[in-house]
Every structure is written in structure tokens, then in C-alpha cells.
Coordinates of C-alpha atoms in Angstrom, one line a residue:
M19 CA 53.6 38.5 -44.3
N20 CA 50.3 38.1 -42.6
D21 CA 49.4 39.2 -39.1
L22 CA 46.9 37.2 -37.0
R23 CA 45.1 39.1 -34.3
F24 CA 42.8 37.5 -31.7
N25 CA 40.1 39.5 -29.9
Q26 CA 39.8 36.9 -27.1
P27 CA 41.9 34.3 -25.4
W28 CA 42.2 30.9 -27.0
A29 CA 42.9 28.4 -24.2
N30 CA 42.3 24.7 -24.1
A31 CA 40.5 24.6 -27.4
T32 CA 40.6 22.4 -30.5
S33 CA 40.7 23.9 -33.9
P34 CA 38.1 22.7 -36.4
V35 CA 40.8 22.8 -39.1
T36 CA 43.2 19.8 -39.5
V37 CA 46.5 20.3 -41.4
R38 CA 47.9 17.2 -43.1
F39 CA 51.0 16.7 -45.3
Y40 CA 50.6 13.9 -47.7
R41 CA 54.0 14.3 -49.6
P42 CA 57.3 15.1 -47.9
T43 CA 58.6 16.9 -51.0
F44 CA 55.6 19.2 -51.3
T45 CA 56.3 22.6 -49.9
G46 CA 52.7 23.9 -49.9
V47 CA 49.9 23.2 -47.4
T48 CA 46.7 21.3 -48.2
L49 CA 43.6 21.6 -45.9
R50 CA 41.3 18.6 -45.8
F51 CA 38.1 18.5 -43.9
S52 CA 36.8 15.1 -42.6
D53 CA 33.3 16.3 -41.7
P54 CA 31.0 19.0 -43.3
W55 CA 31.1 22.4 -41.6
P56 CA 27.8 24.0 -42.6
N57 CA 26.3 27.1 -41.0
S58 CA 29.2 27.5 -38.6
T59 CA 31.4 30.4 -37.6
S60 CA 35.0 29.9 -36.9
P61 CA 36.3 31.3 -33.6
L62 CA 39.4 32.7 -35.5
T63 CA 39.4 35.9 -37.5
I64 CA 42.3 36.6 -39.8
R65 CA 43.2 40.3 -40.4
F66 CA 46.1 41.8 -42.4
G67 CA 48.4 44.6 -41.6
G68 CA 46.9 48.1 -42.1
E69 CA 43.4 46.9 -41.6
V70 CA 41.4 48.9 -39.1
V71 CA 40.5 46.7 -36.1
P72 CA 36.8 47.2 -35.2
E73 CA 35.8 47.9 -31.8
P74 CA 34.4 44.8 -29.8
P75 CA 30.6 44.9 -30.0
I76 CA 28.6 45.2 -26.8
R77 CA 26.3 42.3 -26.7
Q78 CA 22.8 42.5 -25.3
P79 CA 21.7 42.8 -22.6
S80 CA 25.0 44.3 -21.4
L81 CA 25.2 48.0 -20.7
G82 CA 27.6 50.2 -22.7
I83 CA 29.8 52.6 -20.9
D84 CA 31.1 55.9 -22.3
L85 CA 33.8 57.3 -20.0
G86 CA 35.4 60.6 -20.6
V87 CA 38.3 61.8 -18.4
T88 CA 40.0 65.2 -18.6
W89 CA 43.4 65.2 -16.9
Q90 CA 45.5 68.2 -16.1
P91 CA 48.5 67.9 -13.9
P92 CA 48.1 70.1 -10.8
L93 CA 50.8 71.9 -8.9
L94 CA 50.7 69.3 -6.2
A95 CA 50.2 65.5 -6.2
A96 CA 47.4 64.3 -8.5
N97 CA 44.8 61.7 -7.5
E98 CA 42.6 59.6 -9.8
Y99 CA 39.2 58.3 -8.7
R100 CA 37.2 55.6 -10.4
L101 CA 33.7 54.7 -9.6
A102 CA 32.2 51.5 -11.1
N103 CA 28.7 51.2 -9.8
A104 CA 25.2 51.9 -11.1
S105 CA 21.6 51.5 -10.0
E106 CA 18.2 52.7 -11.1
R107 CA 16.9 53.9 -7.8
I108 CA 19.9 54.7 -5.5
G109 CA 22.0 57.8 -6.2
N110 CA 25.5 58.1 -4.9
Q111 CA 27.2 61.5 -4.7
V112 CA 30.7 62.0 -3.6
Q113 CA 32.2 65.5 -3.0
L114 CA 35.8 66.1 -2.2
G115 CA 37.0 69.5 -1.4
V116 CA 40.7 70.1 -0.8
L117 CA 41.8 73.6 0.0
S118 CA 45.3 74.6 -0.9
N119 CA 46.8 77.9 -2.0
A120 CA 44.2 80.4 -2.9
A121 CA 45.9 81.2 -6.2
T122 CA 45.5 77.8 -7.6
D123 CA 42.2 76.2 -8.5
H124 CA 41.9 73.0 -10.6
Q125 CA 38.7 71.3 -11.5
M126 CA 38.5 67.7 -12.8
P127 CA 35.0 66.6 -13.9
I128 CA 34.3 62.9 -14.5
T129 CA 31.1 62.0 -16.3
W130 CA 29.7 58.5 -16.3
H131 CA 26.7 58.0 -18.5
N132 CA 24.8 54.7 -18.3
K133 CA 22.5 54.6 -21.3
P134 CA 19.6 55.2 -21.3
L135 CA 18.3 55.2 -17.7
T136 CA 21.0 56.1 -15.2
Q137 CA 23.3 59.1 -15.2
N138 CA 25.8 59.8 -12.4
Q139 CA 28.1 62.8 -12.3
I140 CA 31.1 63.1 -10.0
T141 CA 32.8 66.5 -9.5
I142 CA 36.1 66.8 -7.8
H143 CA 37.4 70.2 -6.6
Y144 CA 41.0 70.6 -5.9
A145 CA 42.6 73.8 -4.6
A146 CA 45.8 74.7 -2.6
N147 CA 45.2 76.1 0.8
S148 CA 46.7 75.9 4.3
L149 CA 43.7 73.8 5.4
T150 CA 42.7 70.4 3.9
E151 CA 39.3 69.1 4.6
L152 CA 37.7 65.8 3.5
A153 CA 34.0 65.3 3.8
I154 CA 32.1 62.1 2.8
N155 CA 28.3 62.0 3.1
W156 CA 26.5 58.6 2.7
Q157 CA 22.7 58.4 2.9
W158 CA 20.8 55.1 2.9
F159 CA 17.1 55.3 2.8
V160 CA 14.9 52.3 4.0
A161 CA 11.2 52.1 4.0
P162 CA 9.7 53.2 7.3
S163 CA 8.0 49.9 7.8
V164 CA 8.8 46.3 7.0
E165 CA 5.9 43.9 7.3
Q166 CA 5.6 40.2 6.3
S167 CA 2.4 38.2 6.4
S168 CA 1.7 34.6 5.3
S169 CA -1.4 32.6 5.5
L170 CA -2.4 29.0 4.7
A171 CA -6.1 28.2 4.0
W172 CA -6.9 24.8 5.4
L173 CA -10.5 23.9 6.1
V174 CA -10.9 21.9 9.4
P175 CA -13.7 21.2 11.8
S176 CA -14.1 23.7 14.6
Q177 CA -12.9 21.3 17.3
H178 CA -9.6 20.8 15.4
S179 CA -8.8 24.5 14.8
T180 CA -5.6 26.0 15.9
V181 CA -4.6 29.7 15.3
M182 CA -1.2 31.0 16.2
S183 CA -0.3 34.7 16.0
A184 CA 2.9 36.4 17.2
N185 CA 3.4 40.2 17.2
W186 CA 7.0 41.4 17.2
Q187 CA 7.7 45.0 17.7
V188 CA 11.2 46.4 18.3
S189 CA 12.0 49.9 19.6
P190 CA 13.8 52.2 17.2
T191 CA 16.8 52.5 19.4
L192 CA 17.6 48.8 18.9
N193 CA 17.6 49.0 15.1
A194 CA 19.7 52.2 14.8
L195 CA 23.5 52.2 14.4
L196 CA 25.3 55.5 14.9
S197 CA 29.0 55.8 14.7
N198 CA 31.2 58.9 15.1
I199 CA 34.9 58.7 14.4
N200 CA 37.2 61.7 15.0
W201 CA 40.6 61.4 13.4
C202 CA 43.2 64.0 14.2
D203 CA 46.5 63.8 12.3
G204 CA 48.6 66.6 13.6
A205 CA 47.2 70.1 14.2
D206 CA 45.8 70.8 10.8
L207 CA 44.2 67.5 9.5
V208 CA 40.8 66.6 11.0
N209 CA 38.5 64.0 9.5
D210 CA 34.9 63.4 10.7
I211 CA 33.1 60.3 9.5
T212 CA 29.4 59.8 10.5
T213 CA 27.4 56.7 9.6
A214 CA 23.8 56.4 10.4
Y215 CA 21.8 53.1 9.9
S216 CA 18.2 52.8 11.0
Y217 CA 15.1 50.8 10.3
G218 CA 11.6 52.1 10.7
N219 CA 9.9 52.3 14.1
V220 CA 7.9 49.0 13.9
R221 CA 8.7 45.5 12.5
L222 CA 5.6 43.3 12.5
T223 CA 5.4 39.6 11.7
Q224 CA 2.2 37.7 12.2
P225 CA 2.1 34.1 11.0
S226 CA -1.2 32.1 11.0
I227 CA -1.3 28.3 10.6
A228 CA -4.5 26.2 10.6
W229 CA -4.4 22.4 11.0
G230 CA -7.0 19.7 10.2
P231 CA -7.6 16.4 8.5
H232 CA -7.5 16.3 4.7
T233 CA -10.5 15.0 2.7
A234 CA -10.7 11.6 1.2
S235 CA -9.9 11.3 -2.5
W236 CA -8.9 8.9 -5.3
I237 CA -5.2 9.2 -6.4
C238 CA -4.5 7.9 -9.9
S239 CA -1.1 7.5 -11.6
T240 CA 0.4 5.7 -14.6
H241 CA 3.7 5.4 -12.7
Y242 CA 2.6 2.2 -11.0
R243 CA 5.3 -0.4 -10.3
P244 CA 4.0 -3.9 -9.4
P245 CA 5.8 -5.7 -6.5
S246 CA 7.3 -8.3 -8.9
G247 CA 7.8 -8.5 -12.6
K248 CA 7.6 -11.3 -15.1
V249 CA 11.2 -10.9 -16.4
T250 CA 14.3 -11.4 -14.3
I251 CA 17.7 -10.2 -15.8
R252 CA 20.9 -11.6 -14.3
F253 CA 24.4 -10.6 -15.3
S254 CA 27.2 -13.1 -14.7
E255 CA 30.0 -10.6 -15.7
P256 CA 30.4 -6.8 -16.0
W257 CA 28.6 -5.3 -19.0
A258 CA 30.8 -2.5 -20.2
N259 CA 31.3 -1.0 -23.7
S260 CA 29.1 -3.7 -25.3
S261 CA 26.0 -3.6 -27.5
S262 CA 23.2 -5.8 -26.4
P263 CA 21.8 -8.3 -28.9
L264 CA 18.4 -8.0 -27.2
Q265 CA 16.0 -5.1 -27.3
L266 CA 13.6 -4.7 -24.4
R267 CA 10.5 -2.8 -25.1
F268 CA 8.1 -1.8 -22.3
T269 CA 4.5 -0.7 -22.7
A270 CA 3.2 2.2 -20.7
S271 CA 1.8 1.3 -17.3
A272 CA -2.0 1.3 -17.0
N273 CA -3.6 3.9 -14.9
Y274 CA -3.4 2.7 -11.3
C275 CA -5.7 4.2 -8.7
Y276 CA -5.9 3.8 -4.9
F277 CA -8.2 5.5 -2.4
D278 CA -6.8 7.8 0.2
D279 CA -9.3 7.7 3.0
G280 CA -8.2 11.1 4.5
G281 CA -8.7 11.8 8.2
G282 CA -6.4 13.2 10.9
L283 CA -6.0 12.1 14.5
V284 CA -9.4 10.4 14.2
D285 CA -9.8 8.6 10.9
A286 CA -12.6 10.2 8.9
N287 CA -13.1 7.1 6.8
P288 CA -12.0 4.0 8.6
S289 CA -10.7 1.1 6.5
L290 CA -13.3 -1.4 5.4
P291 CA -13.1 -4.8 7.1
S292 CA -11.5 -7.7 5.3
L293 CA -13.7 -10.3 3.6
D294 CA -11.4 -13.1 4.6
F295 CA -13.4 -16.0 6.0
E296 CA -11.0 -16.2 9.0
T297 CA -11.8 -12.6 10.1
P298 CA -15.1 -12.5 12.1
I299 CA -17.3 -9.4 11.4
E300 CA -20.1 -8.1 13.6
P301 CA -21.6 -4.6 13.3
Q302 CA -21.7 -2.5 16.5
L303 CA -25.0 -2.3 18.3
R304 CA -26.3 1.3 18.2
R305 CA -29.6 3.0 19.0
Y306 CA -29.6 4.6 15.6
Y307 CA -27.4 4.5 12.4
L308 CA -26.6 7.5 10.4
M309 CA -25.6 6.6 6.8
Q310 CA -24.9 8.5 3.7
P311 CA -25.2 6.0 0.8
T312 CA -23.1 6.5 -2.3
I313 CA -23.2 5.1 -5.9
T314 CA -20.5 5.6 -8.4
C315 CA -19.8 4.1 -11.8
V316 CA -16.9 4.6 -14.1
R317 CA -15.6 2.9 -17.3
V318 CA -12.5 0.9 -16.5
S319 CA -10.8 1.5 -19.8
D320 CA -10.6 5.4 -19.5
D321 CA -12.3 6.3 -16.2
V322 CA -15.2 8.0 -18.0
P323 CA -18.1 8.4 -15.5
I324 CA -21.3 6.6 -16.2
V325 CA -24.5 7.9 -14.5
I326 CA -26.8 5.1 -13.3
S327 CA -30.1 5.3 -11.6
N328 CA -30.6 1.6 -10.5
I329 CA -28.4 -1.5 -10.2
S330 CA -29.1 -5.0 -9.0
I331 CA -26.3 -7.6 -8.4
S332 CA -27.2 -11.2 -7.5
R333 CA -25.2 -14.4 -7.0
S334 CA -25.7 -17.8 -5.5
R335 CA -23.5 -20.8 -4.6
G336 CA -24.2 -22.5 -7.9
Q337 CA -23.1 -19.6 -10.0
W338 CA -19.5 -18.8 -11.1
A339 CA -20.5 -15.2 -12.0
S340 CA -22.9 -12.6 -10.7
S341 CA -26.0 -11.5 -12.7
V342 CA -26.2 -7.7 -13.1
S343 CA -29.0 -5.4 -14.2
I344 CA -28.4 -1.6 -14.6
D345 CA -30.7 1.3 -15.4
F346 CA -28.9 4.2 -17.0
S347 CA -30.0 7.8 -16.7
S348 CA -29.7 8.6 -20.4
R349 CA -29.1 7.1 -23.8
I350 CA -25.6 8.5 -23.9
D351 CA -24.6 6.7 -20.7
A352 CA -26.1 3.4 -22.0
S353 CA -24.1 3.7 -25.3
R354 CA -20.9 4.5 -23.4
A355 CA -21.4 1.4 -21.2
E356 CA -22.4 -1.1 -23.8
N357 CA -19.8 -4.0 -24.2
Q358 CA -17.6 -2.3 -21.6
L359 CA -16.2 -3.2 -18.2
L360 CA -17.6 -0.9 -15.5
K361 CA -16.5 -0.4 -11.9
V362 CA -19.4 0.3 -9.7
G363 CA -18.9 1.6 -6.2
I364 CA -21.7 1.1 -3.6
N365 CA -21.0 2.6 -0.2
G366 CA -17.3 2.2 -0.7
Y367 CA -17.4 -1.4 -2.0
E368 CA -16.4 -2.0 -5.6
F369 CA -18.0 -4.4 -8.1
F370 CA -16.8 -5.1 -11.7
V371 CA -19.5 -5.5 -14.2
L372 CA -19.6 -6.4 -17.9
V373 CA -22.6 -4.8 -19.7
E374 CA -23.3 -7.3 -22.5
Q375 CA -26.8 -6.3 -23.7
T376 CA -28.7 -3.0 -23.7
S377 CA -32.4 -2.3 -24.2
A378 CA -34.7 0.7 -24.3
S379 CA -38.3 1.3 -23.5
K380 CA -40.2 4.5 -24.2
V381 CA -43.6 5.8 -23.2
F382 CA -45.0 9.3 -23.7
G383 CA -42.7 11.7 -21.9
N384 CA -40.4 9.0 -20.4
A385 CA -37.6 6.7 -21.6
T386 CA -35.8 3.9 -19.8
Y387 CA -32.4 2.5 -20.9
R388 CA -31.3 -0.7 -19.3
G389 CA -28.3 -3.0 -19.5
T390 CA -27.8 -6.5 -18.4
G391 CA -24.6 -8.5 -17.9
R392 CA -22.4 -10.5 -15.6
S393 CA -19.4 -9.9 -13.3
R394 CA -15.9 -9.7 -14.6
S395 CA -15.4 -13.5 -14.5
A396 CA -17.6 -13.6 -17.6
E397 CA -14.3 -12.8 -19.5
L398 CA -13.6 -16.5 -19.3
A399 CA -16.9 -17.5 -21.0
T400 CA -18.2 -17.1 -24.6
P401 CA -18.2 -14.9 -26.6
Y402 CA -15.0 -13.4 -25.0
V403 CA -13.0 -16.6 -25.4
L404 CA -13.2 -19.6 -27.7
P405 CA -14.4 -23.0 -26.4
I406 CA -11.7 -25.5 -25.4
S407 CA -11.3 -29.3 -25.3
Y408 CA -9.0 -30.6 -22.6
T409 CA -7.7 -34.0 -21.5
N410 CA -4.9 -34.3 -18.9
A411 CA -2.3 -36.2 -21.0
T412 CA 0.0 -36.6 -18.0
S413 CA -0.6 -37.0 -14.3
R414 CA -1.6 -33.7 -12.8
S415 CA -2.7 -32.4 -9.4
F416 CA -6.2 -31.0 -9.1
A417 CA -4.9 -27.4 -8.8
G418 CA -2.6 -28.0 -11.8
L419 CA -5.4 -29.3 -13.9
L420 CA -7.5 -26.2 -13.2
N421 CA -4.6 -23.9 -14.1
D422 CA -4.1 -25.8 -17.4
M423 CA -7.7 -25.0 -18.4
L424 CA -7.2 -21.3 -17.6
Q425 CA -3.8 -21.1 -19.4
F426 CA -3.2 -17.8 -21.4
T427 CA -6.4 -16.2 -20.0
G428 CA -4.7 -13.9 -17.5
W429 CA -6.7 -15.4 -14.6
T430 CA -5.3 -17.5 -11.8
I431 CA -7.0 -20.1 -9.6
G432 CA -6.3 -21.6 -6.2
L433 CA -7.7 -23.9 -3.6
N434 CA -9.0 -22.9 -0.1
G435 CA -10.2 -25.5 2.4
I436 CA -9.6 -28.4 -0.1
V437 CA -6.7 -30.8 0.2
D438 CA -5.0 -31.2 -3.2
F439 CA -4.7 -34.7 -4.8
N440 CA -3.2 -36.3 -7.8
I441 CA -5.2 -37.1 -11.0
P442 CA -3.9 -39.9 -13.2
A443 CA -3.2 -39.3 -16.9
G444 CA -6.3 -39.4 -19.1
A445 CA -8.7 -39.5 -16.1
F446 CA -10.4 -36.1 -16.8
S447 CA -11.6 -34.7 -20.1
V448 CA -13.9 -32.0 -21.2
G449 CA -14.9 -31.0 -24.8
N450 CA -16.2 -27.8 -26.5
K451 CA -16.7 -25.7 -23.4
S452 CA -15.5 -22.3 -22.4
P453 CA -12.6 -22.2 -19.8
I454 CA -14.9 -21.1 -17.0
D455 CA -17.5 -23.8 -17.8
A456 CA -14.8 -26.5 -17.9
V457 CA -13.5 -25.4 -14.5
Q458 CA -17.0 -25.2 -13.1
Q459 CA -17.6 -28.8 -14.3
A460 CA -14.5 -30.0 -12.6
V461 CA -15.1 -28.3 -9.2
A462 CA -18.8 -29.4 -9.2
Q463 CA -17.8 -33.1 -9.3
L464 CA -16.3 -32.5 -5.8
G465 CA -19.3 -30.6 -4.5
C466 CA -17.3 -27.3 -4.6
M467 CA -18.0 -23.8 -5.9
L468 CA -16.1 -20.9 -7.4
L469 CA -15.4 -17.4 -5.8
S470 CA -13.9 -14.7 -7.9
N471 CA -11.9 -11.6 -7.1
D472 CA -12.7 -9.4 -10.1
E473 CA -10.1 -6.8 -9.3
T474 CA -7.1 -9.2 -9.2
K475 CA -8.6 -11.6 -11.7
A476 CA -8.3 -14.6 -9.3
L477 CA -10.6 -17.6 -8.8
T478 CA -10.8 -19.6 -5.6
V479 CA -12.2 -23.1 -5.2
V480 CA -14.0 -23.6 -1.9
P481 CA -16.4 -26.3 -0.6
R482 CA -20.1 -25.6 -0.9
W483 CA -20.2 -26.1 2.8
P484 CA -17.0 -24.6 4.3
T485 CA -18.4 -25.7 7.6
V486 CA -20.7 -28.7 7.7
P487 CA -24.0 -28.3 9.6
W488 CA -23.2 -30.8 12.4
L489 CA -20.0 -28.9 13.3
M490 CA -21.3 -25.3 13.2
D491 CA -21.8 -25.0 16.9
G492 CA -18.1 -24.8 17.7
V493 CA -17.1 -22.5 14.9
T494 CA -17.0 -18.7 14.9
P495 CA -19.2 -17.1 12.2
D496 CA -17.6 -15.1 9.4
L497 CA -20.4 -12.5 9.8
T498 CA -22.8 -12.0 12.7
V499 CA -25.9 -9.8 12.5
H500 CA -28.4 -8.7 15.1
D501 CA -31.9 -7.4 15.0
A502 CA -30.7 -3.8 15.1
V503 CA -29.4 -4.1 11.5
I504 CA -32.0 -6.6 10.1
T505 CA -34.7 -4.5 8.3
S506 CA -36.8 -7.5 7.2
Y507 CA -36.8 -11.2 8.1
S508 CA -38.7 -14.2 6.8
E509 CA -38.1 -18.0 6.9
S510 CA -39.4 -21.2 5.4
K511 CA -38.7 -24.8 6.2
E512 CA -37.6 -27.5 3.8
I513 CA -38.0 -31.2 4.9
S514 CA -35.8 -34.0 3.5
P515 CA -34.2 -37.1 5.0
E516 CA -30.9 -36.7 6.8
C517 CA -28.4 -39.2 5.3
N518 CA -25.2 -40.3 7.0
V519 CA -23.5 -42.4 4.3
V520 CA -22.8 -42.1 0.5
W521 CA -21.0 -44.3 -2.0
L522 CA -18.7 -42.7 -4.6
R523 CA -16.8 -44.2 -7.6
G524 CA -14.7 -43.0 -10.5
E525 CA -15.6 -43.5 -14.1
Q526 CA -12.9 -44.5 -16.6
Q527 CA -10.3 -44.5 -13.8
G528 CA -10.6 -44.0 -10.1
I529 CA -11.6 -45.6 -6.9
S530 CA -14.8 -46.8 -5.1
A531 CA -15.2 -45.2 -1.7
K532 CA -17.7 -45.1 1.1
V533 CA -18.0 -41.8 3.0
K534 CA -19.8 -42.1 6.4
R535 CA -20.6 -39.3 8.9
A536 CA -18.5 -39.9 12.0
G537 CA -20.5 -40.9 15.1
T538 CA -23.5 -42.3 13.1
A539 CA -24.5 -45.8 12.2
G540 CA -24.1 -45.1 8.5
N541 CA -27.5 -46.7 7.8
I542 CA -29.2 -43.9 5.7
A543 CA -27.6 -43.7 2.3
D544 CA -27.7 -40.8 -0.1
D545 CA -27.7 -41.2 -3.8
D546 CA -24.5 -42.7 -5.3
I547 CA -22.1 -40.3 -6.9
S548 CA -20.1 -41.2 -10.1
A549 CA -17.6 -38.6 -11.4
Q550 CA -14.4 -38.5 -13.4
L551 CA -12.4 -37.0 -10.5
I552 CA -13.2 -39.6 -7.8
V553 CA -9.6 -40.9 -8.2
D554 CA -8.3 -40.3 -4.7
N555 CA -9.5 -40.7 -1.1
Q556 CA -9.2 -36.9 -0.6
A557 CA -11.5 -36.3 -3.7
A558 CA -14.0 -38.8 -2.4
R559 CA -13.9 -37.3 1.1
T560 CA -14.5 -33.8 -0.2
A561 CA -17.4 -34.8 -2.6
G562 CA -19.0 -37.1 0.0
T563 CA -18.9 -34.6 2.8
N564 CA -20.6 -31.9 0.7
A565 CA -23.3 -34.4 -0.5
L566 CA -24.2 -35.4 3.1
A567 CA -24.3 -31.7 4.2
D568 CA -27.0 -31.1 1.5
T569 CA -29.3 -33.6 3.2
G570 CA -31.6 -33.1 6.2
N571 CA -34.2 -30.5 7.3
K572 CA -33.2 -27.0 6.3
L573 CA -34.6 -23.6 7.4
N574 CA -34.3 -21.0 4.6
I575 CA -34.0 -17.5 6.1
N576 CA -34.3 -14.4 4.0
M577 CA -33.0 -11.1 5.6
S578 CA -32.6 -7.6 4.4
L579 CA -29.5 -5.7 5.7
P580 CA -27.8 -2.4 5.0
I581 CA -24.3 -2.1 3.7
M582 CA -22.0 -0.1 6.0
A583 CA -18.4 0.1 6.9
D584 CA -18.7 -2.6 9.5
L585 CA -21.3 -4.6 7.6
P586 CA -19.9 -5.5 4.2
P587 CA -21.8 -7.3 1.4
A588 CA -22.1 -11.0 2.2
I589 CA -20.5 -13.6 0.0
P590 CA -22.0 -17.0 -0.9
G591 CA -20.5 -19.7 1.3
M592 CA -20.0 -17.5 4.3
L593 CA -21.0 -18.8 7.7
I594 CA -23.6 -16.3 8.9
G595 CA -24.5 -15.9 12.6
I596 CA -27.9 -14.5 13.6
R597 CA -28.0 -13.2 17.2
E598 CA -31.2 -13.4 19.2
G599 CA -30.4 -12.0 22.7
V600 CA -27.5 -13.9 24.0
D601 CA -27.9 -16.9 21.7
V602 CA -26.5 -17.1 18.2
F603 CA -27.7 -19.6 15.6
K604 CA -25.7 -20.2 12.4
G605 CA -26.2 -21.0 8.8
T606 CA -24.5 -20.9 5.4
C607 CA -25.1 -18.0 3.0
D608 CA -26.7 -19.5 -0.1
S609 CA -27.3 -16.3 -2.2
V610 CA -26.9 -12.5 -2.1
T611 CA -28.7 -9.8 -3.9
I612 CA -27.6 -6.2 -3.7
N613 CA -30.0 -3.4 -4.8
A614 CA -29.0 0.3 -5.1
S615 CA -31.3 3.0 -6.6
V616 CA -31.5 6.7 -6.9
S617 CA -34.9 8.4 -6.8
D618 CA -36.1 11.3 -8.8
T619 CA -35.3 13.6 -5.9
G620 CA -31.8 12.3 -5.5
D621 CA -32.4 10.0 -2.5
I622 CA -30.2 6.9 -2.6
D623 CA -31.4 3.6 -1.2
V624 CA -28.9 0.7 -0.7
E625 CA -29.9 -2.7 0.6
Q626 CA -28.6 -6.3 0.5
T627 CA -30.9 -9.4 0.7
I628 CA -29.3 -12.6 1.7
T629 CA -30.6 -16.2 2.0
V630 CA -29.2 -18.3 4.8
V631 CA -29.6 -22.1 5.0
R632 CA -29.8 -23.3 8.5
H633 CA -29.7 -27.0 9.5
V634 CA -32.5 -28.0 11.8
A635 CA -33.6 -31.3 13.3

């Protein structure tokens, strides 16, 4: 017979051994294992009779306890005391003296050894005497002073500084507990218990808190979630205990950055004004302007900083992309920027630039590294995309036709200030052109131009004259400037006949239309216009209006302006107001050039030069 002994409880457990009987007549037991059991230890240990059972091991970091007790029955009642406590720094000592008869004296030592640091010894004296006395002494030591101090370093301006301090001091009598208990049981038994509890004389707490606005900084993260996705998953019934036949794989989110402008009660960096045409902008009139220009440049793909010493960005109404010229501070910066998309920050305004060509010029003791390129909309031109040939095989709207030519490019396009119209099938065709050139050809037939948002990769089609010259007097300018912010001014006059009627017709398909300026005789005709997209009255109206706005005497005004928080870079097509005293005359922004440079001494100079076309009699 075998004996099974267990050194620990075995409750609510499942044995890894399964016993199966495959023949009813077989009297033996066969063990079959369904799964391999490598490198495993069974929780059961089988021992046989007569085997010495080992002592349970003491596992680290547990403490082993050796307890020795010597017991001798006394003449009177015996008491047993057990103490289960240990500490490294606090010693406990209990002494019990009981007096009985003088002739009998028993001593019971209890030794508790806590290896290897702590050793406590308890001695109990027991003797018969007519007087029984019990004394317990308990001492608790506390540091004479408890002090807590916390501080938070937060840099703030002097006018927004707040310091708070609180001193707390309590007299010793309020932190001391003294209790005396006299217990008399008959004439011979007296117990006296004294407990003393006290803190030090002083408790001091002095918190200090400083408040102020936090500094502005860029915050970047790859955990960006766009407001809406491209895939929508809908479930018509519960999806439980099923395996999906589809596998969804998601690529890591790109590094998304946004600017925290900081500030406190008073915003240290106010939000820049919107460039929406419907929002009028006018810088405040001050006696002087304090500005701290900034120029930053990083590579969009990995945020590697690029050091530049000079940059020029220019664009006009006839261009679909800006022309860019950059001077780099070193050859390494030029090589890092070549054929890369850069994000340039000028006084807080961002511009996206594609560096397409680099060049170097060297003289004795000096070298210049320069790069030229275009704005981000150049991604829609060669050599970044292949040429396309397009014909609208079905009837399409003007906006739908433009989107067809930008299909699969990642860019979007929309109309602003233009009434959409329908284009019959086969009316428009373009061959062997890049997508952006094909779009530019279509919008130019209506006298329109392209604006691009390089950050969101969105194009907008607007008229070349968002406000025609003969209606400017009753319209609020998009941007108004005054002589306090104009650093230079020049003008030149261009004379041409002012027409009031124009004839337009389609080509293969379309209409023939006459567009006349309202309130005029319609007797001075402009050159006729023939284009593929003159297929609707709205198309003829848009193209004819812009053609008549180009005629007449024009005053070309060149102005140099700073770039500030309340004076953003101008955009071609904006309606610009120029204030002279109480009068404001208006014109259309034809071109913008932004120059930013860093001198050898580290001085930064930022300036924008705009050309405004004003209609004059």
C-alpha cells in the first residue's frame, strides 16, 4: 500500500493527469497524455511509508524563525506568552514580575532570533509571594521635529507673481497624550498603566506656489485621429463567436503637430487672423511697432531642421503655384533639402515649398548654396505626375469636371464665387498635360484663377476679379492698410480703353452670348472670346465679366509692408483698401512677393511687397 502526503491544500484545482479506461475487462490503469508536459513540475509529490518527510523550505525573501521554549510546570497556574513581531529599529521589552512564596522561584526564558539582523529576548520571572505586581513599560520615540516643504518652480513675469506661505506651529501640550489608570482589585492587587504620547515642540509646514502663463510650443504626436475616416463599418446583427473573413490593416498615423500659443489671463501669442475673404483685416494704428521676426524651416517628412539665410516667395494671379528661391547656410542643409518638401515659418505664417533644383557658387573664402522650386501644388505637375488626356465622356458639372482631372492625386478642388453649370458630353477635352495644367486651362477659359491651401492640399477656383472695379465702392476690403505700416509706395498708370460689351461663343458645342455691363450703352466692344466651356449662360457671364474688368485705365501700386499678427501676407485676388486720412481707395491684389533674410550678425528682416491694381477714370 502506498501513502500519499500533501504539503499544501489542494482546492479547486484540476490535475494535469487524465485517467481513461479503454477496456472494461482490463484491471490495470493506463495513463494517456493529450498534450506534451515539458519542463513542468507537478503540484503532487508521492511519498511512501517510512520515508522521512523533509521540512518545508523557507522561500526567499521570507524570514526564518527559530523558536525555543522551555516549559516547566510551576506550583501555581502556568501562563504562556507568545510574541510575533519584529522590526529593525524599534525594540520591545516586556518584563513581568510576579511575586509568590519566597521558597519557589521559576524562570522561563523565551528566545526569538530573527536572522540575521534582529534579535529580541523576553524574560519572564515567576515567584510565589503574598504580593503580585504587574508592570508594563512602553516607550515610543518620535523625532523631535516634523517638517514638510514642497516647492514648484514656474517662471512668470513679475506682475503675475503670487507667493503664498503658511506657518503652523502647535504648542507641545496640544500634541501630548498622557493617561493614568489605577486599577484596584481587592486590597492586594494594584495595577498602574501609564501611556505617554508626544510630538516634538514644533510642526512647520510652508507651501509655496507660483503661477504664470506657460510658454508657446509645438506639440507633435502620432496619435492623431482625423474627424472622419474613409471607411464606415456597419453591423446588421450581433457579431459573436465568429471569425471575420476580412482583415483590416491600418498604417501608423503620420506625425501631427499643432501650435500651443501659450499665454495666461492675457494671451501671450494671439491667434492669427483668418485669411477668409469675408473677414476684413486692418492693422491697428500705433505710434511705433515692436516686432521680433522669426524664420524657421523643417523637412516635412521627418521634421529635420534646415538652416536658411534667405528666402523669397512670389506669386501672381496668373500662376497656380508660387515661385521660391532659398539660400542655405551650408552644403549639408542644401543636400538635406534637395527634392524635399519643406515647411517654412515666417513670423508665424507657414509656407510649403518643394526644392526642385540646387546650385552652388564659390569664391575665395565664401560659398553660396541656393535652391529653387515651387509651392506644394507643384506635386500636381511634371515630373511628379504623368501627363493626362481627358475628355468628358458624359455630361458633367464644372466642379465635377475639375475633380475628374485631379482624380487619384490626393488633392481636392472647389468653387468660390462661381455659379456651377453643366457641361455637355464631349464639350471639353485636353491632351498630354499635367493635372494642374489641365485644370488651369479649364479655369482660364472662364477668366478665373487658382488658389491653393498647401497644408490641406485643396485648390479653390475664384474669379480673377472677385469684385469688379465698378462695384468696389460699396464693398468692404479684405485687407486695409494705412501709411503707418506702408514702408515704401510707388505707382504707375496704364491707359487702355474701357469696354462695356463682349461677345462669347463655344467651340464644338456651346452657345453664343453677349455680355454687357449694366447701366451702359454697350457700344464699346472688347475682343471676342471663343472657348470650349462657353456652354452655359453662367459660364458666359463669368468669362465676360472678368474680361470687361480687365479693360479701362489702371493704376498699378507697389507697396512694401511688414508681416505681423494683425497684418498677414496678402493673397492674389484680395480686395485691398489703402487709407488716406478718412478716405479709403480700393484695388485688387495682383501679385505678392515675400522676402525674409538673416544677416551675418543674426538680424532678421521680413517684408512683403504687393502690387495693387486700381481702376481709375
